[in-house]
Structures are given as C-alpha cells and as structure tokens.
JSON list of C-alpha atoms in Angstrom, two decimals:
[
{"chain": "A", "resi": 36, "resn": "MET", "atom": "CA", "xyz": [9.05, -14.52, 21.76]},
{"chain": "A", "resi": 37, "resn": "HIS", "atom": "CA", "xyz": [6.46, -12.21, 20.47]},
{"chain": "A", "resi": 38, "resn": "PHE", "atom": "CA", "xyz": [5.88, -10.31, 23.00]},
{"chain": "A", "resi": 39, "resn": "LEU", "atom": "CA", "xyz": [9.42, -9.35, 23.21]},
{"chain": "A", "resi": 40, "resn": "LEU", "atom": "CA", "xyz": [10.40, -8.73, 19.64]},
{"chain": "A", "resi": 41, "resn": "ALA", "atom": "CA", "xyz": [7.03, -7.60, 18.50]},
{"chain": "A", "resi": 42, "resn": "PRO", "atom": "CA", "xyz": [6.93, -4.10, 19.75]},
{"chain": "A", "resi": 43, "resn": "TYR", "atom": "CA", "xyz": [10.22, -3.34, 18.02]},
{"chain": "A", "resi": 44, "resn": "TYR", "atom": "CA", "xyz": [8.56, -4.88, 14.89]},
{"chain": "A", "resi": 45, "resn": "TRP", "atom": "CA", "xyz": [5.36, -2.45, 15.29]},
{"chain": "A", "resi": 46, "resn": "GLY", "atom": "CA", "xyz": [7.75, 0.70, 16.26]},
{"chain": "A", "resi": 47, "resn": "MET", "atom": "CA", "xyz": [6.58, 1.28, 19.53]},
{"chain": "A", "resi": 48, "resn": "ILE", "atom": "CA", "xyz": [9.75, 1.22, 20.44]},
{"chain": "A", "resi": 49, "resn": "ALA", "atom": "CA", "xyz": [11.88, 4.11, 19.70]},
{"chain": "A", "resi": 50, "resn": "HIS", "atom": "CA", "xyz": [16.19, 4.97, 19.99]},
{"chain": "A", "resi": 51, "resn": "ARG", "atom": "CA", "xyz": [16.93, 7.74, 22.27]},
{"chain": "A", "resi": 52, "resn": "SER", "atom": "CA", "xyz": [19.57, 10.09, 21.36]},
{"chain": "A", "resi": 53, "resn": "THR", "atom": "CA", "xyz": [22.24, 8.19, 23.20]},
{"chain": "A", "resi": 54, "resn": "GLY", "atom": "CA", "xyz": [21.45, 5.15, 20.82]},
{"chain": "A", "resi": 55, "resn": "GLY", "atom": "CA", "xyz": [19.75, 3.10, 23.28]},
{"chain": "A", "resi": 56, "resn": "LEU", "atom": "CA", "xyz": [16.28, 1.39, 23.19]},
{"chain": "A", "resi": 57, "resn": "GLU", "atom": "CA", "xyz": [13.49, 2.94, 25.00]},
{"chain": "A", "resi": 58, "resn": "PRO", "atom": "CA", "xyz": [11.77, 0.54, 27.43]},
{"chain": "A", "resi": 59, "resn": "PHE", "atom": "CA", "xyz": [8.33, -1.27, 26.09]},
{"chain": "A", "resi": 60, "resn": "TYR", "atom": "CA", "xyz": [5.59, -0.90, 28.76]},
{"chain": "A", "resi": 61, "resn": "LEU", "atom": "CA", "xyz": [2.21, -3.10, 28.53]},
{"chain": "A", "resi": 62, "resn": "LYS", "atom": "CA", "xyz": [-0.07, 0.17, 28.56]},
{"chain": "A", "resi": 63, "resn": "THR", "atom": "CA", "xyz": [1.36, 1.27, 25.43]},
{"chain": "A", "resi": 64, "resn": "LEU", "atom": "CA", "xyz": [0.38, -2.13, 24.16]},
{"chain": "A", "resi": 65, "resn": "LEU", "atom": "CA", "xyz": [-3.35, -1.90, 25.52]},
{"chain": "A", "resi": 66, "resn": "GLY", "atom": "CA", "xyz": [-3.11, 1.86, 24.08]},
{"chain": "A", "resi": 67, "resn": "GLN", "atom": "CA", "xyz": [-3.02, 0.81, 20.49]},
{"chain": "A", "resi": 68, "resn": "TRP", "atom": "CA", "xyz": [-4.38, -2.68, 20.44]},
{"chain": "A", "resi": 69, "resn": "GLY", "atom": "CA", "xyz": [-6.12, -3.77, 17.44]},
{"chain": "A", "resi": 70, "resn": "GLY", "atom": "CA", "xyz": [-6.10, -2.55, 13.70]},
{"chain": "A", "resi": 71, "resn": "GLU", "atom": "CA", "xyz": [-3.13, -0.22, 13.99]},
{"chain": "A", "resi": 72, "resn": "ILE", "atom": "CA", "xyz": [-0.80, -2.96, 15.70]},
{"chain": "A", "resi": 73, "resn": "CYS", "atom": "CA", "xyz": [-2.07, -5.34, 12.91]},
{"chain": "A", "resi": 74, "resn": "GLN", "atom": "CA", "xyz": [-1.29, -2.68, 10.15]},
{"chain": "A", "resi": 75, "resn": "ARG", "atom": "CA", "xyz": [2.20, -2.12, 11.51]},
{"chain": "A", "resi": 76, "resn": "PHE", "atom": "CA", "xyz": [3.03, -5.96, 11.20]},
{"chain": "A", "resi": 77, "resn": "ALA", "atom": "CA", "xyz": [1.53, -6.32, 7.76]},
{"chain": "A", "resi": 78, "resn": "VAL", "atom": "CA", "xyz": [4.02, -3.69, 6.62]},
{"chain": "A", "resi": 79, "resn": "HIS", "atom": "CA", "xyz": [6.59, -6.24, 7.30]},
{"chain": "A", "resi": 80, "resn": "GLU", "atom": "CA", "xyz": [4.91, -9.24, 5.59]},
{"chain": "A", "resi": 81, "resn": "ALA", "atom": "CA", "xyz": [5.05, -10.35, 1.60]},
{"chain": "A", "resi": 82, "resn": "ASN", "atom": "CA", "xyz": [2.74, -8.74, -0.57]},
{"chain": "A", "resi": 83, "resn": "GLY", "atom": "CA", "xyz": [-0.82, -9.56, -0.78]},
{"chain": "A", "resi": 84, "resn": "VAL", "atom": "CA", "xyz": [-0.87, -10.06, 3.09]},
{"chain": "A", "resi": 85, "resn": "GLY", "atom": "CA", "xyz": [-3.55, -7.69, 4.29]},
{"chain": "A", "resi": 86, "resn": "THR", "atom": "CA", "xyz": [-4.28, -6.38, 7.72]},
{"chain": "A", "resi": 87, "resn": "ARG", "atom": "CA", "xyz": [-6.79, -8.54, 8.36]},
{"chain": "A", "resi": 88, "resn": "THR", "atom": "CA", "xyz": [-5.18, -11.73, 7.35]},
{"chain": "A", "resi": 89, "resn": "VAL", "atom": "CA", "xyz": [-2.29, -10.70, 9.90]},
{"chain": "A", "resi": 90, "resn": "GLY", "atom": "CA", "xyz": [-4.72, -10.52, 12.65]},
{"chain": "A", "resi": 91, "resn": "LEU", "atom": "CA", "xyz": [-6.32, -13.77, 12.09]},
{"chain": "A", "resi": 92, "resn": "LEU", "atom": "CA", "xyz": [-3.01, -15.48, 11.46]},
{"chain": "A", "resi": 93, "resn": "TRP", "atom": "CA", "xyz": [-1.50, -13.84, 15.02]},
{"chain": "A", "resi": 94, "resn": "PHE", "atom": "CA", "xyz": [-5.04, -14.76, 16.86]},
{"chain": "A", "resi": 95, "resn": "SER", "atom": "CA", "xyz": [-4.75, -18.39, 15.43]},
{"chain": "A", "resi": 96, "resn": "TYR", "atom": "CA", "xyz": [-1.33, -18.43, 16.82]},
{"chain": "A", "resi": 97, "resn": "LEU", "atom": "CA", "xyz": [-2.28, -17.00, 20.80]},
{"chain": "A", "resi": 98, "resn": "CYS", "atom": "CA", "xyz": [-5.24, -19.26, 20.56]},
{"chain": "A", "resi": 99, "resn": "SER", "atom": "CA", "xyz": [-2.98, -22.72, 19.79]},
{"chain": "A", "resi": 100, "resn": "THR", "atom": "CA", "xyz": [-0.65, -21.38, 22.45]},
{"chain": "A", "resi": 101, "resn": "LEU", "atom": "CA", "xyz": [-3.10, -21.05, 25.00]},
{"chain": "A", "resi": 102, "resn": "GLY", "atom": "CA", "xyz": [-4.65, -24.35, 23.84]},
{"chain": "A", "resi": 103, "resn": "LEU", "atom": "CA", "xyz": [-1.53, -26.29, 24.24]},
{"chain": "A", "resi": 104, "resn": "GLY", "atom": "CA", "xyz": [-0.90, -24.86, 27.77]},
{"chain": "A", "resi": 105, "resn": "VAL", "atom": "CA", "xyz": [-4.44, -25.68, 28.72]},
{"chain": "A", "resi": 106, "resn": "ILE", "atom": "CA", "xyz": [-3.85, -29.33, 27.39]},
{"chain": "A", "resi": 107, "resn": "ALA", "atom": "CA", "xyz": [-0.44, -29.67, 29.32]},
{"chain": "A", "resi": 108, "resn": "VAL", "atom": "CA", "xyz": [-1.50, -28.47, 32.71]},
{"chain": "A", "resi": 109, "resn": "THR", "atom": "CA", "xyz": [-5.13, -30.68, 32.04]},
{"chain": "A", "resi": 110, "resn": "GLU", "atom": "CA", "xyz": [-2.66, -33.53, 31.71]},
{"chain": "A", "resi": 111, "resn": "ALA", "atom": "CA", "xyz": [-0.10, -32.73, 34.25]},
{"chain": "A", "resi": 112, "resn": "ARG", "atom": "CA", "xyz": [-3.16, -32.75, 36.85]},
{"chain": "A", "resi": 113, "resn": "ARG", "atom": "CA", "xyz": [-4.74, -35.71, 35.35]},
{"chain": "A", "resi": 114, "resn": "LYS", "atom": "CA", "xyz": [-1.40, -37.57, 35.57]},
{"chain": "A", "resi": 115, "resn": "ALA", "atom": "CA", "xyz": [-0.88, -36.39, 39.22]},
{"chain": "A", "resi": 116, "resn": "SER", "atom": "CA", "xyz": [-3.90, -37.77, 40.79]}
]
C-alpha cells in the first residue's frame, strides 16, 4: 500500500497536460531516497512531527513488515518439515 500511494503524496508523480498521471519508476525513488522523501511526507503530518520522526516511524514500519514476513516463512517451513 505504501509503495503504491507514497509516490503520489510525496509529489513524485505529476499530472500530464491531458489530465492523466505520469507513471512512477523505481529509479525515481532511488534517486531521491532519504531526507527529501521524509521531508515531503512530513508536510502531510500534524504539526510538531518532523522529518526525523517520520523517517523513524516509516523505517519501523518497514522493519516490522519484513520481520513478520520472516516469521511467517520460518513458521511455514517448520510446519512443513
């Protein structure tokens, strides 16, 4: 979900003159990774939430998501054997 919606909210997808949206490419994300993305996302957050806080929260979310994936695969392999 984040991968699909985040580029729109970060301002990385622009509208064409015909009204459609331009496609988002992964190389665009890799070229702007880091503080700029967190800064753009912090604009949409409540007052008092800074760039570092948004970065930390998003990093925590990604780690949790990956951790749950690892746990699921590990448990599936354990039950299969």
